[in-house]
Amino acid sequence: MWGRFNYREIVPHKRIVWLNSFANEKGGIARAPFSNRCPLEIENSVAFAEQEGTTRMTLHAEPFGASAEEVKYFAELCSSGSFEQGYGGTFDQLADHLCQIARRS
């Protein structure tokens, strides 16, 4: 599978906003391989805040430019826990990577 990320806003230490989608091998937007009802693009925003000496990260994701049917499907995916598994696995990898960097320092 191919993915596409279009960064729309980066505020160092505060916020990152991007659109993501599945893509073809040339980088064009493509439908999700698991459903034609999945929105073509998802807008993600991550906010960072210091909390008692650690960084708290908050993620918000919503369909971008989606039809009513795609928005409904997205809500179903969210309530099923599918996104928690996908994003959770990605954030677990990020945490492992940051721990490796910290150990080298």
PDB file of C-alpha atoms in Angstrom, residues 3 9 16 21 28 34 41 54 82 92 94 98 102:
ATOM      1  CA  GLY A   3       0.259   6.571   1.470  1.00  0.00           C
ATOM      2  CA  GLU A   9       0.515  23.555   9.088  1.00  0.00           C
ATOM      3  CA  ILE A  16       0.973  19.739  13.129  1.00  0.00           C
ATOM      4  CA  SER A  21      -4.838   9.392   2.083  1.00  0.00           C
ATOM      5  CA  GLY A  28      -1.984  10.296  -6.633  1.00  0.00           C
ATOM      6  CA  PHE A  34     -10.698  -2.074   2.181  1.00  0.00           C
ATOM      7  CA  GLU A  41      -8.702  12.228   2.608  1.00  0.00           C
ATOM      8  CA  THR A  54       6.239  15.313  29.803  1.00  0.00           C
ATOM      9  CA  SER A  82     -10.183   0.542  13.986  1.00  0.00           C
ATOM     10  CA  ASP A  92       3.890   2.795  19.644  1.00  0.00           C
ATOM     11  CA  LEU A  94       7.187   6.460  17.449  1.00  0.00           C
ATOM     12  CA  LEU A  98      12.163   8.195  20.647  1.00  0.00           C
ATOM     13  CA  ALA A 102      17.041   9.058  24.259  1.00  0.00           C
TER      14      ALA A 102
END
